[in-house]
Structures are given as C-alpha cells and as structure tokens.
mmCIF file of C-alpha atoms in Angstrom:
data_model
loop_
_atom_site.group_PDB
_atom_site.id
_atom_site.type_symbol
_atom_site.label_atom_id
_atom_site.label_comp_id
_atom_site.label_asym_id
_atom_site.label_seq_id
_atom_site.Cartn_x
_atom_site.Cartn_y
_atom_site.Cartn_z
ATOM 1 C CA MET W 1 31.864 -87.682 -36.415
ATOM 2 C CA LYS W 2 33.363 -86.215 -39.564
ATOM 3 C CA SER W 3 31.598 -83.165 -40.989
ATOM 4 C CA ILE W 4 30.477 -81.506 -44.201
ATOM 5 C CA SER W 5 30.120 -77.721 -44.525
ATOM 6 C CA LEU W 6 27.471 -75.905 -46.543
ATOM 7 C CA LEU W 7 27.293 -72.206 -47.355
ATOM 8 C CA ILE W 8 23.926 -71.080 -48.682
ATOM 9 C CA GLY W 9 22.890 -67.700 -50.091
ATOM 10 C CA ALA W 10 19.760 -66.105 -51.554
ATOM 11 C CA GLY W 11 19.747 -68.482 -54.533
ATOM 12 C CA PHE W 12 19.077 -71.355 -52.169
ATOM 13 C CA SER W 13 15.698 -69.903 -51.196
ATOM 14 C CA ALA W 14 14.776 -68.857 -54.739
ATOM 15 C CA PRO W 15 12.996 -72.146 -55.700
ATOM 16 C CA ALA W 16 10.575 -71.500 -52.836
ATOM 17 C CA GLY W 17 9.832 -68.066 -54.294
ATOM 18 C CA TYR W 18 11.926 -65.887 -51.997
ATOM 19 C CA PRO W 19 13.314 -62.796 -53.771
ATOM 20 C CA THR W 20 16.933 -62.789 -54.867
ATOM 21 C CA GLY W 21 18.860 -59.528 -54.602
ATOM 22 C CA ASP W 22 17.699 -58.061 -57.940
ATOM 23 C CA LYS W 23 14.048 -58.867 -57.217
ATOM 24 C CA LEU W 24 14.282 -57.379 -53.734
ATOM 25 C CA ASN W 25 15.824 -54.215 -55.162
ATOM 26 C CA ALA W 26 12.858 -53.820 -57.505
ATOM 27 C CA LEU W 27 10.299 -54.515 -54.761
ATOM 28 C CA LEU W 28 11.808 -51.880 -52.510
ATOM 29 C CA LEU W 29 11.977 -49.240 -55.237
ATOM 30 C CA ASN W 30 8.386 -49.790 -56.247
ATOM 31 C CA CYS W 31 6.713 -50.373 -52.906
ATOM 32 C CA LYS W 32 3.475 -48.450 -52.470
ATOM 33 C CA ALA W 33 4.030 -45.863 -49.773
ATOM 34 C CA ASP W 34 0.287 -45.366 -49.286
ATOM 35 C CA ASN W 35 -0.081 -48.936 -47.977
ATOM 36 C CA PHE W 36 2.823 -48.921 -45.532
ATOM 37 C CA LYS W 37 1.907 -47.579 -42.104
ATOM 38 C CA PHE W 38 3.749 -47.362 -38.798
ATOM 39 C CA THR W 39 2.295 -47.387 -35.319
ATOM 40 C CA SER W 40 3.188 -44.696 -32.780
ATOM 41 C CA TYR W 41 5.723 -47.132 -31.288
ATOM 42 C CA GLY W 42 7.378 -47.912 -34.628
ATOM 43 C CA ALA W 43 5.888 -51.240 -35.836
ATOM 44 C CA LEU W 44 5.143 -51.682 -39.555
ATOM 45 C CA TYR W 45 1.663 -52.711 -40.689
ATOM 46 C CA ILE W 46 -0.105 -52.695 -44.072
ATOM 47 C CA SER W 47 -3.316 -50.723 -44.535
ATOM 48 C CA PRO W 48 -4.955 -49.061 -47.579
ATOM 49 C CA LYS W 49 -6.821 -46.660 -45.290
ATOM 50 C CA PRO W 50 -5.470 -43.129 -44.749
ATOM 51 C CA GLY W 51 -4.714 -41.994 -41.225
ATOM 52 C CA ASN W 52 -2.753 -39.568 -39.148
ATOM 53 C CA LYS W 53 0.968 -39.830 -39.835
ATOM 54 C CA THR W 54 3.293 -40.893 -37.048
ATOM 55 C CA SER W 55 6.910 -39.774 -36.908
ATOM 56 C CA TYR W 56 7.811 -43.219 -38.324
ATOM 57 C CA ASP W 57 5.520 -42.627 -41.351
ATOM 58 C CA VAL W 58 7.399 -39.404 -42.007
ATOM 59 C CA GLU W 59 10.730 -41.244 -41.795
ATOM 60 C CA PHE W 60 9.358 -43.862 -44.191
ATOM 61 C CA ASP W 61 8.339 -41.185 -46.732
ATOM 62 C CA PHE W 62 11.828 -39.732 -46.497
ATOM 63 C CA CYS W 63 13.345 -43.185 -46.939
ATOM 64 C CA MET W 64 11.332 -43.747 -50.123
ATOM 65 C CA GLU W 65 12.442 -40.455 -51.610
ATOM 66 C CA LEU W 66 16.040 -41.105 -50.606
ATOM 67 C CA MET W 67 16.017 -44.478 -52.410
ATOM 68 C CA GLN W 68 14.964 -42.777 -55.630
ATOM 69 C CA TYR W 69 17.705 -40.146 -55.155
ATOM 70 C CA PHE W 70 20.270 -42.916 -54.575
ATOM 71 C CA LYS W 71 19.216 -44.655 -57.800
ATOM 72 C CA MET W 72 19.392 -41.440 -59.806
ATOM 73 C CA LYS W 73 22.791 -40.572 -58.389
ATOM 74 C CA ASN W 74 24.352 -44.013 -58.948
ATOM 75 C CA GLY W 75 22.516 -45.210 -62.012
ATOM 76 C CA HIS W 76 21.296 -48.323 -60.177
ATOM 77 C CA PHE W 77 19.786 -49.377 -56.847
ATOM 78 C CA ASP W 78 21.224 -52.025 -54.558
ATOM 79 C CA TYR W 79 19.474 -52.444 -51.194
ATOM 80 C CA GLU W 80 22.699 -53.213 -49.352
ATOM 81 C CA GLU W 81 24.658 -50.371 -50.907
ATOM 82 C CA PHE W 82 21.766 -48.030 -50.050
ATOM 83 C CA TYR W 83 21.956 -49.135 -46.395
ATOM 84 C CA ASP W 84 25.663 -48.231 -46.279
ATOM 85 C CA PHE W 85 24.841 -44.947 -47.992
ATOM 86 C CA PHE W 86 22.280 -43.629 -45.500
ATOM 87 C CA ARG W 87 24.280 -44.958 -42.519
ATOM 88 C CA ASP W 88 27.665 -43.507 -43.449
ATOM 89 C CA GLU W 89 27.769 -41.327 -46.549
ATOM 90 C CA ALA W 90 24.509 -39.433 -46.910
ATOM 91 C CA ILE W 91 25.302 -36.948 -44.140
ATOM 92 C CA LYS W 92 28.043 -35.494 -46.367
ATOM 93 C CA ASP W 93 25.794 -35.246 -49.461
ATOM 94 C CA ALA W 94 24.352 -31.777 -50.177
ATOM 95 C CA GLY W 95 21.542 -33.325 -52.225
ATOM 96 C CA VAL W 96 20.405 -35.368 -49.219
ATOM 97 C CA GLU W 97 20.307 -32.310 -47.020
ATOM 98 C CA LYS W 98 18.017 -30.633 -49.516
ATOM 99 C CA ILE W 99 15.687 -33.652 -49.755
ATOM 100 C CA ALA W 100 15.540 -33.898 -45.944
ATOM 101 C CA GLN W 101 14.257 -30.365 -45.261
ATOM 102 C CA PRO W 102 10.477 -31.115 -45.493
ATOM 103 C CA TYR W 103 10.868 -34.074 -43.121
ATOM 104 C CA LEU W 104 12.987 -32.590 -40.349
ATOM 105 C CA ASN W 105 10.305 -31.314 -37.920
ATOM 106 C CA SER W 106 12.241 -31.059 -34.617
ATOM 107 C CA SER W 107 15.187 -33.275 -35.708
ATOM 108 C CA ASN W 108 18.299 -32.487 -37.746
ATOM 109 C CA VAL W 109 19.521 -34.340 -40.860
ATOM 110 C CA LYS W 110 21.878 -36.551 -38.870
ATOM 111 C CA GLN W 111 19.109 -37.682 -36.499
ATOM 112 C CA LEU W 112 16.719 -38.302 -39.413
ATOM 113 C CA LEU W 113 19.245 -40.496 -41.215
ATOM 114 C CA PHE W 114 20.020 -42.420 -37.999
ATOM 115 C CA SER W 115 16.323 -43.134 -37.526
ATOM 116 C CA LEU W 116 15.952 -44.774 -40.973
ATOM 117 C CA THR W 117 17.432 -48.104 -39.859
ATOM 118 C CA LYS W 118 14.383 -49.201 -37.843
ATOM 119 C CA VAL W 119 12.060 -48.267 -40.721
ATOM 120 C CA TYR W 120 14.161 -49.694 -43.556
ATOM 121 C CA VAL W 121 14.890 -53.046 -41.910
ATOM 122 C CA GLN W 122 11.160 -53.623 -41.350
ATOM 123 C CA VAL W 123 10.357 -52.886 -44.989
ATOM 124 C CA VAL W 124 13.083 -55.299 -46.150
ATOM 125 C CA SER W 125 11.761 -57.926 -43.741
ATOM 126 C CA TYR W 126 8.243 -57.457 -45.092
ATOM 127 C CA TYR W 127 9.360 -58.722 -48.513
ATOM 128 C CA LEU W 128 11.094 -61.846 -47.144
ATOM 129 C CA LYS W 129 8.294 -64.258 -47.982
ATOM 130 C CA ASP W 130 7.871 -67.239 -50.272
ATOM 131 C CA LYS W 131 5.661 -67.660 -53.356
ATOM 132 C CA ASN W 132 2.697 -68.480 -51.073
ATOM 133 C CA ASN W 133 3.292 -65.267 -49.075
ATOM 134 C CA LYS W 134 4.460 -67.353 -46.120
ATOM 135 C CA LYS W 135 7.135 -66.154 -43.681
ATOM 136 C CA TRP W 136 6.515 -68.650 -40.889
ATOM 137 C CA TYR W 137 6.257 -72.459 -41.068
ATOM 138 C CA ASP W 138 5.317 -73.440 -37.557
ATOM 139 C CA ASP W 139 1.761 -74.281 -38.665
ATOM 140 C CA GLU W 140 2.814 -76.935 -41.188
ATOM 141 C CA SER W 141 2.265 -80.621 -40.484
ATOM 142 C CA TYR W 142 5.119 -83.091 -40.400
ATOM 143 C CA SER W 143 5.950 -84.605 -43.793
ATOM 144 C CA THR W 144 6.976 -88.251 -43.898
ATOM 145 C CA ASN W 145 7.696 -88.172 -47.631
ATOM 146 C CA LEU W 146 11.307 -88.977 -48.494
ATOM 147 C CA ASP W 147 10.701 -89.030 -52.207
ATOM 148 C CA LEU W 148 9.551 -85.488 -52.942
ATOM 149 C CA TYR W 149 9.888 -81.912 -51.684
ATOM 150 C CA GLU W 150 9.030 -79.450 -54.431
ATOM 151 C CA GLY W 151 12.090 -77.502 -55.550
ATOM 152 C CA TYR W 152 14.484 -79.240 -53.198
ATOM 153 C CA THR W 153 14.110 -83.015 -53.590
ATOM 154 C CA GLY W 154 17.612 -83.644 -54.967
ATOM 155 C CA ILE W 155 19.587 -81.645 -52.379
ATOM 156 C CA LEU W 156 17.474 -82.856 -49.452
ATOM 157 C CA LYS W 157 17.939 -86.486 -50.460
ATOM 158 C CA TYR W 158 21.704 -85.982 -50.693
ATOM 159 C CA LEU W 159 21.901 -84.240 -47.306
ATOM 160 C CA HIS W 160 19.764 -86.965 -45.736
ATOM 161 C CA GLN W 161 22.145 -89.564 -47.118
ATOM 162 C CA LEU W 162 25.236 -87.656 -45.880
ATOM 163 C CA SER W 163 23.781 -87.205 -42.386
ATOM 164 C CA LYS W 164 24.075 -90.938 -41.748
ATOM 165 C CA GLU W 165 27.855 -90.562 -41.675
ATOM 166 C CA TYR W 166 28.553 -86.852 -41.218
ATOM 167 C CA ILE W 167 27.546 -83.861 -39.141
ATOM 168 C CA ILE W 168 26.159 -81.295 -41.598
ATOM 169 C CA ASN W 169 27.114 -77.710 -40.742
ATOM 170 C CA ILE W 170 24.936 -75.243 -42.651
ATOM 171 C CA HIS W 171 26.137 -71.636 -42.784
ATOM 172 C CA SER W 172 23.370 -69.420 -44.103
ATOM 173 C CA LEU W 173 23.543 -65.835 -45.344
ATOM 174 C CA ASN W 174 19.754 -65.707 -45.608
ATOM 175 C CA HIS W 175 17.343 -64.032 -43.185
ATOM 176 C CA ASP W 176 14.323 -66.220 -44.013
ATOM 177 C CA LEU W 177 13.189 -69.293 -42.126
ATOM 178 C CA LEU W 178 13.071 -71.742 -45.029
ATOM 179 C CA PHE W 179 15.924 -74.009 -43.927
ATOM 180 C CA GLU W 180 14.498 -74.283 -40.393
ATOM 181 C CA SER W 181 11.237 -75.581 -41.959
ATOM 182 C CA PHE W 182 13.077 -78.643 -43.296
ATOM 183 C CA GLY W 183 13.303 -79.864 -39.701
ATOM 184 C CA ASN W 184 9.627 -80.722 -40.040
ATOM 185 C CA THR W 185 10.304 -83.233 -42.806
ATOM 186 C CA ALA W 186 11.551 -86.823 -42.781
ATOM 187 C CA PHE W 187 14.721 -85.587 -44.515
ATOM 188 C CA MET W 188 15.890 -83.924 -41.277
ATOM 189 C CA ALA W 189 13.307 -85.143 -38.760
ATOM 190 C CA GLY W 190 13.793 -82.416 -36.156
ATOM 191 C CA GLU W 191 17.549 -82.882 -36.139
ATOM 192 C CA ILE W 192 18.371 -79.162 -36.606
ATOM 193 C CA SER W 193 20.023 -77.115 -33.902
ATOM 194 C CA ASP W 194 20.723 -73.379 -34.355
ATOM 195 C CA GLY W 195 22.366 -72.372 -31.076
ATOM 196 C CA PHE W 196 19.082 -71.247 -29.506
ATOM 197 C CA GLU W 197 17.324 -73.097 -26.675
ATOM 198 C CA GLU W 198 13.907 -72.576 -25.150
ATOM 199 C CA GLN W 199 14.401 -74.600 -21.968
ATOM 200 C CA ASP W 200 15.026 -72.358 -18.906
ATOM 201 C CA SER W 201 14.928 -69.213 -21.024
ATOM 202 C CA PRO W 202 13.827 -66.113 -19.082
ATOM 203 C CA TYR W 203 12.456 -64.409 -22.216
ATOM 204 C CA TYR W 204 8.797 -64.323 -23.191
ATOM 205 C CA GLY W 205 6.609 -62.771 -25.867
ATOM 206 C CA ASP W 206 2.940 -61.909 -26.032
ATOM 207 C CA LYS W 207 1.367 -63.867 -28.879
ATOM 208 C CA TRP W 208 -1.643 -62.217 -30.485
ATOM 209 C CA LEU W 209 -4.657 -64.423 -31.243
ATOM 210 C CA SER W 210 -7.237 -63.837 -33.952
ATOM 211 C CA HIS W 211 -9.898 -62.565 -31.525
ATOM 212 C CA GLY W 212 -7.573 -59.864 -30.146
ATOM 213 C CA HIS W 213 -6.477 -61.654 -26.964
ATOM 214 C CA THR W 214 -2.876 -62.518 -26.111
ATOM 215 C CA TYR W 215 -1.050 -65.176 -24.186
ATOM 216 C CA ARG W 216 2.527 -65.120 -22.963
ATOM 217 C CA THR W 217 4.877 -67.792 -24.315
ATOM 218 C CA ARG W 218 8.494 -68.627 -23.615
ATOM 219 C CA LEU W 219 11.061 -67.727 -26.285
ATOM 220 C CA SER W 220 14.339 -69.415 -27.160
ATOM 221 C CA ARG W 221 17.532 -67.523 -26.318
ATOM 222 C CA TYR W 222 21.046 -67.911 -27.710
ATOM 223 C CA THR W 223 23.269 -70.334 -25.789
ATOM 224 C CA GLY W 224 25.702 -71.307 -28.573
ATOM 225 C CA LYS W 225 24.860 -75.009 -28.202
ATOM 226 C CA TYR W 226 24.881 -76.996 -31.471
ATOM 227 C CA ASP W 227 24.274 -80.669 -30.754
ATOM 228 C CA LYS W 228 22.186 -82.187 -33.569
ATOM 229 C CA GLN W 229 23.006 -83.785 -36.885
ATOM 230 C CA PHE W 230 22.164 -80.632 -38.882
ATOM 231 C CA ARG W 231 23.674 -77.483 -37.340
ATOM 232 C CA LEU W 232 22.491 -74.129 -38.630
ATOM 233 C CA TYR W 233 24.650 -70.991 -38.316
ATOM 234 C CA LYS W 234 22.921 -67.855 -39.650
ATOM 235 C CA LEU W 235 25.938 -65.666 -40.366
ATOM 236 C CA HIS W 236 23.898 -62.547 -41.139
ATOM 237 C CA GLY W 237 21.153 -63.029 -38.524
ATOM 238 C CA SER W 238 17.510 -63.808 -39.142
ATOM 239 C CA ARG W 239 14.107 -62.207 -39.444
ATOM 240 C CA ASP W 240 13.158 -63.791 -36.102
ATOM 241 C CA TYR W 241 16.278 -62.733 -34.125
ATOM 242 C CA GLY W 242 16.008 -59.889 -31.631
ATOM 243 C CA VAL W 243 18.202 -58.404 -28.926
ATOM 244 C CA TYR W 244 16.986 -58.107 -25.337
ATOM 245 C CA TYR W 245 18.014 -54.812 -23.838
ATOM 246 C CA LYS W 246 18.130 -54.525 -20.052
ATOM 247 C CA SER W 247 17.407 -51.072 -18.679
ATOM 248 C CA GLU W 248 19.209 -49.449 -15.806
ATOM 249 C CA GLY W 249 17.534 -46.107 -15.309
ATOM 250 C CA SER W 250 17.793 -44.218 -18.586
ATOM 251 C CA ILE W 251 20.617 -46.508 -19.815
ATOM 252 C CA ALA W 252 19.960 -49.619 -21.901
ATOM 253 C CA SER W 253 22.515 -52.323 -22.647
ATOM 254 C CA SER W 254 22.216 -55.431 -24.812
ATOM 255 C CA GLU W 255 21.912 -58.653 -22.800
ATOM 256 C CA ASN W 256 21.243 -61.561 -25.150
ATOM 257 C CA TYR W 257 19.601 -62.629 -28.398
ATOM 258 C CA PHE W 258 16.193 -64.281 -28.489
ATOM 259 C CA LYS W 259 13.914 -65.589 -31.270
ATOM 260 C CA ILE W 260 10.316 -64.464 -31.724
ATOM 261 C CA LYS W 261 7.543 -66.734 -33.027
ATOM 262 C CA SER W 262 4.694 -66.035 -35.426
ATOM 263 C CA GLY W 263 2.133 -63.675 -33.941
ATOM 264 C CA ILE W 264 4.674 -62.010 -31.631
ATOM 265 C CA GLY W 265 6.003 -58.510 -32.271
ATOM 266 C CA PHE W 266 9.410 -57.209 -31.210
ATOM 267 C CA ASP W 267 7.673 -54.627 -29.016
ATOM 268 C CA ASP W 268 5.950 -57.416 -27.007
ATOM 269 C CA ILE W 269 9.045 -58.924 -25.357
ATOM 270 C CA TYR W 270 9.490 -59.525 -21.609
ATOM 271 C CA LYS W 271 12.013 -61.002 -19.224
ATOM 272 C CA GLU W 272 11.040 -63.093 -16.236
ATOM 273 C CA VAL W 273 12.603 -61.579 -13.087
ATOM 274 C CA LYS W 274 12.339 -62.898 -9.549
ATOM 275 C CA ASN W 275 12.754 -60.637 -6.538
ATOM 276 C CA THR W 276 14.485 -61.668 -3.309
ATOM 277 C CA GLU W 277 11.275 -63.239 -2.086
ATOM 278 C CA GLY W 278 10.898 -65.393 -5.192
ATOM 279 C CA VAL W 279 7.987 -63.430 -6.647
ATOM 280 C CA VAL W 280 7.997 -63.427 -10.434
ATOM 281 C CA ASN W 281 7.624 -60.168 -12.362
ATOM 282 C CA TYR W 282 7.920 -59.482 -16.068
ATOM 283 C CA GLU W 283 10.273 -56.712 -17.180
ATOM 284 C CA HIS W 284 9.295 -55.146 -20.521
ATOM 285 C CA CYS W 285 11.990 -54.697 -23.181
ATOM 286 C CA TRP W 286 11.160 -51.209 -24.373
ATOM 287 C CA LEU W 287 13.883 -50.672 -26.972
ATOM 288 C CA ASN W 288 13.077 -53.194 -29.716
ATOM 289 C CA TYR W 289 11.731 -52.094 -33.087
ATOM 290 C CA HIS W 290 12.693 -54.815 -35.566
ATOM 291 C CA ALA W 291 14.585 -57.979 -36.270
ATOM 292 C CA ASP W 292 18.346 -57.982 -35.920
ATOM 293 C CA PHE W 293 19.819 -59.112 -39.207
ATOM 294 C CA LEU W 294 22.802 -57.762 -41.055
ATOM 295 C CA ILE W 295 22.523 -55.581 -44.165
ATOM 296 C CA GLY W 296 25.086 -53.463 -46.013
ATOM 297 C CA LYS W 297 28.099 -54.541 -47.970
ATOM 298 C CA THR W 298 30.489 -52.930 -45.495
ATOM 299 C CA SER W 299 28.223 -52.256 -42.470
ATOM 300 C CA LYS W 300 27.563 -55.956 -41.884
ATOM 301 C CA ILE W 301 31.276 -56.872 -41.925
ATOM 302 C CA GLU W 302 31.832 -54.376 -39.073
ATOM 303 C CA ARG W 303 29.414 -56.425 -36.960
ATOM 304 C CA TYR W 304 31.004 -59.840 -37.518
ATOM 305 C CA LYS W 305 33.004 -59.488 -34.285
ATOM 306 C CA GLU W 306 30.152 -58.442 -31.990
ATOM 307 C CA PRO W 307 30.395 -60.656 -28.899
ATOM 308 C CA LEU W 308 26.763 -61.496 -28.086
ATOM 309 C CA LEU W 309 26.126 -63.578 -31.215
ATOM 310 C CA TYR W 310 28.009 -62.958 -34.415
ATOM 311 C CA LYS W 311 31.541 -63.439 -33.065
ATOM 312 C CA ASN W 312 30.582 -66.888 -31.824
ATOM 313 C CA ILE W 313 28.842 -67.820 -35.078
ATOM 314 C CA PHE W 314 31.809 -66.757 -37.208
ATOM 315 C CA GLU W 315 34.266 -68.601 -34.952
ATOM 316 C CA ASN W 316 32.153 -71.728 -35.530
ATOM 317 C CA PHE W 317 32.185 -70.978 -39.275
ATOM 318 C CA THR W 318 35.993 -70.930 -39.445
ATOM 319 C CA ALA W 319 36.331 -74.034 -37.200
ATOM 320 C CA ASN W 320 33.772 -75.916 -39.313
ATOM 321 C CA LEU W 321 35.582 -75.006 -42.512
ATOM 322 C CA GLU W 322 38.860 -76.279 -41.083
ATOM 323 C CA ALA W 323 37.300 -79.613 -40.084
ATOM 324 C CA ALA W 324 35.066 -80.212 -43.114
ATOM 325 C CA GLU W 325 35.656 -83.105 -45.492
ATOM 326 C CA GLN W 326 33.987 -81.184 -48.304
ATOM 327 C CA LEU W 327 32.428 -77.758 -48.902
ATOM 328 C CA ILE W 328 29.166 -77.241 -50.799
ATOM 329 C CA ILE W 329 28.209 -73.680 -51.786
ATOM 330 C CA ILE W 330 24.623 -73.068 -52.972
ATOM 331 C CA GLY W 331 23.119 -69.896 -54.354
ATOM 332 C CA TYR W 332 25.843 -67.575 -53.047
ATOM 333 C CA GLY W 333 26.722 -64.606 -55.278
ATOM 334 C CA GLY W 334 30.366 -64.525 -54.176
ATOM 335 C CA ARG W 335 30.344 -60.798 -53.317
ATOM 336 C CA ASP W 336 30.979 -60.863 -49.548
ATOM 337 C CA SER W 337 34.722 -60.203 -49.367
ATOM 338 C CA GLU W 338 35.067 -61.295 -45.724
ATOM 339 C CA VAL W 339 33.181 -64.590 -46.251
ATOM 340 C CA ASN W 340 35.391 -65.325 -49.325
ATOM 341 C CA LYS W 341 38.493 -64.578 -47.271
ATOM 342 C CA LEU W 342 37.421 -66.933 -44.477
ATOM 343 C CA ILE W 343 36.759 -69.732 -46.993
ATOM 344 C CA ILE W 344 40.157 -69.295 -48.648
ATOM 345 C CA GLU W 345 42.020 -69.113 -45.348
ATOM 346 C CA ASN W 346 40.266 -71.918 -43.494
ATOM 347 C CA PHE W 347 39.099 -74.595 -45.898
ATOM 348 C CA ASP W 348 41.744 -76.952 -47.371
ATOM 349 C CA TYR W 349 40.499 -76.568 -50.974
ATOM 350 C CA LYS W 350 43.824 -77.792 -52.357
ATOM 351 C CA ASN W 351 43.197 -81.282 -50.940
ATOM 352 C CA LYS W 352 39.446 -81.469 -50.339
ATOM 353 C CA PRO W 353 36.502 -81.110 -52.799
ATOM 354 C CA VAL W 354 34.492 -77.947 -53.219
ATOM 355 C CA TYR W 355 31.171 -77.812 -55.134
ATOM 356 C CA ILE W 356 29.360 -74.653 -56.152
ATOM 357 C CA ILE W 357 25.745 -75.246 -57.191
ATOM 358 C CA ASP W 358 24.481 -72.406 -59.312
ATOM 359 C CA PRO W 359 22.669 -72.738 -62.645
ATOM 360 C CA PHE W 360 22.975 -68.956 -63.216
ATOM 361 C CA ALA W 361 26.565 -68.360 -62.045
ATOM 362 C CA GLY W 362 27.814 -64.825 -62.583
ATOM 363 C CA SER W 363 31.354 -63.582 -62.907
ATOM 364 C CA ASP W 364 31.885 -63.267 -59.134
ATOM 365 C CA VAL W 365 30.862 -66.885 -58.599
ATOM 366 C CA LYS W 366 33.072 -68.086 -61.432
ATOM 367 C CA ASP W 367 36.019 -66.115 -60.038
ATOM 368 C CA LEU W 368 35.507 -67.677 -56.609
ATOM 369 C CA ALA W 369 35.237 -71.133 -58.155
ATOM 370 C CA LEU W 370 38.649 -70.641 -59.799
ATOM 371 C CA GLN W 371 40.231 -69.386 -56.584
ATOM 372 C CA ILE W 372 39.088 -72.370 -54.503
ATOM 373 C CA LYS W 373 39.293 -74.990 -57.277
ATOM 374 C CA ALA W 374 35.573 -75.701 -57.109
ATOM 375 C CA LYS W 375 33.506 -77.868 -59.377
ATOM 376 C CA LEU W 376 30.658 -75.713 -60.751
ATOM 377 C CA ILE W 377 27.385 -77.597 -60.956
ATOM 378 C CA ASP W 378 24.777 -75.809 -63.125
ATOM 379 C CA LYS W 379 21.756 -77.836 -61.950
ATOM 380 C CA GLN W 380 18.604 -76.868 -60.084
ATOM 381 C CA LEU W 381 18.432 -78.107 -56.467
ATOM 382 C CA GLU W 382 15.469 -80.295 -57.467
ATOM 383 C CA GLU W 383 17.628 -82.176 -60.005
ATOM 384 C CA LEU W 384 20.726 -82.908 -57.934
ATOM 385 C CA ASN W 385 21.809 -86.462 -57.069
ATOM 386 C CA ALA W 386 24.710 -88.071 -55.255
ATOM 387 C CA GLY W 387 26.545 -88.640 -58.509
ATOM 388 C CA ASP W 388 27.021 -84.877 -58.952
ATOM 389 C CA PHE W 389 29.347 -84.941 -55.970
#
C-alpha cells in the first residue's frame, strides 16, 4: 500500500494537557524538593514526610541547585540545554565545582555530575502526565465513538479516513503514551504496531498490586516488526522503554529494549533463562534506574545511531519519508537540526505536499515551512477536516 508520514512533537500532546517545553521548564525549576524522595536503589517516589536521605536524595538536591545556577548563568532555563550542560560542560565550570562541594561525600565532581542522569530523567518523566494526572491508559475501556474524541476529533477522523487507502507511519518525538492510547478507539481499533512484541519475549516484570503483593508478567521486547495500518516510531524513545542489561561477572552489556507496564518499576525486571536441563530461572536485571528516552539538544543526536533501537527507528524514518505520498507535521517546534536535515534530504517536498499544523507557529516552524514548501495550517487538532489537506 501507499503510505503517509506524520511527524509529531510536544504540541500534539498539548490538547490532552501534557506540558510543552516552556511549561516543563517551569515545572522543573519550581518542583518542591521536599516532596521528591529516592529509595536506596534509586527509584523516585513522592512523599511529604521527612526521612533519612539516600545518596540519590543528595544528588537530587545538587541537581536542583545546579538548575538554578544554570538559569542565573544563561538568563533562561531550557531542560534539554541543561541536560547537555551537566553531561558535557559543567565539569569545566568553576562555579559548578564550588556548588558541588557540600554534596561530594566520597565522590568527586565528575562522578557527581555523571550520577545526575538517573535522577534528572526520573524527575522529567514524573511531569509527563496529562490534565487528569494520567500517564498510563491501559485501564481505559474501548471507545466505539467515531464522532468525538475531545481535543483530537478532527485529526483522528482524517487519519481514520486515510487508513482505508494508506499505511500511516507516525514518527513521534514525544515520550508520553498518548498516541498508543488511540489504539483503544474505533479510529484505530488496535491497528497500531510500534516494533515491540510480547509473544515469546523472555523479559518479565513484577507488577505491584494495591495490597502489596506482586505477580510476574511478560513484557514486550523490541523486534523491529511493524505490520499494522498505523505504525508508530518513537524517535526519541518513550517513558516505558528500558534496556535489559545482561551481566557477565562484574561486566554488564546492553542486550535489548523492553517496555514496562503500569505498576512495574525499572528495578523489577527479569529475564527467563533455561538451563541445560530445561529448568526455568529468572535472572534479575540489576542495572536499570529509569526509562530510556533521549534528552539534550546535542546529546540525543549522538544516540541516533545506537544499534539496539534508535539506528533501526531512524532508518525506518528516512525510508518512510522517501516513500510517503504526503508529510504531515504536528506540534513540532522545528529545532532538532538532525530531524530537519533528514526531512529535507529524504522527503520529495518539491513534488509532494507537506502540511504543518500549528496554531502557535514560532519563527523556527515558519522557517522550516519555507524550506520544505509546506502549507501552514493554524487550526487546533479538534477543528481539522479533510478539506484542510
């Protein structure tokens, strides 16, 4: 079948109440350090009660102070620029070394900065929730309504109409699970594949129940198979993606990506292993702290060629752009230089239509629209109809 390509950014999730970049920046800067706690094994939880500080709590306190320093130094705060700063630049900053002194304990400044990733990513992930404070949608009932979906009726009707004749390739820059939730509606009716499969997966997670008990459930792992009408490629990863690390003595190496489910933590992951006699054991993955999604304006680009997942997803992105009959861009700020480059090099915008849907288009979006000869549609996703295309 012929295909259509979509590229969606943070603006796509905004009607559901997810924070755009500016809102996320403000949330991070103003988060209440007293409520954020970390377990002794590094997992974030929220509690108003005081308690003994773990090493991760100390790293979090340092991270909060470092964010304020970054804002003061640069005159603004951007959560992706800050990630690049503490990963690559902060070690050379005399001001950072001074701030770090009360938090060092037995580590040095370099080790302290390196440890911030597992803390910072969890805090970012905490704020990835919709206006109803939902992050997961696996408890929602199937919706048969083809006439209304609050905030998204127009675009979902159009995609449903297109899917009768085209494969719809969706390339998402978002870490949330909103688009996956549309599979539980009549608009997409379960016809979403994202390259992960649960069948025959050796990976499991312990799901916590309300009364404190757990049960072990199989998790999907990445196979790179996309075989349904709507095909979802999460270019920057997702809040439910994790890496399984196999251990060989004191050495750990990445094996494959898996997806957690609601109620399962990244520290509760196991692999089913059979010995020579066929007896099943469960090997614990002891190196996971947080979801694997890409942050940083430059740091994330460096990971686009990683072989386990991102290389395959980006190869699909370029191939889908080359084959697409049209390109629809929704809620993308136009500031990822590598993504822009791939669009320009691989989509035939001189002969095929491009549409950018953004009622609040900034200068970067308008510049991109000029480069790729796109029609700029300043409507909300709710209001779209086939005539706009």
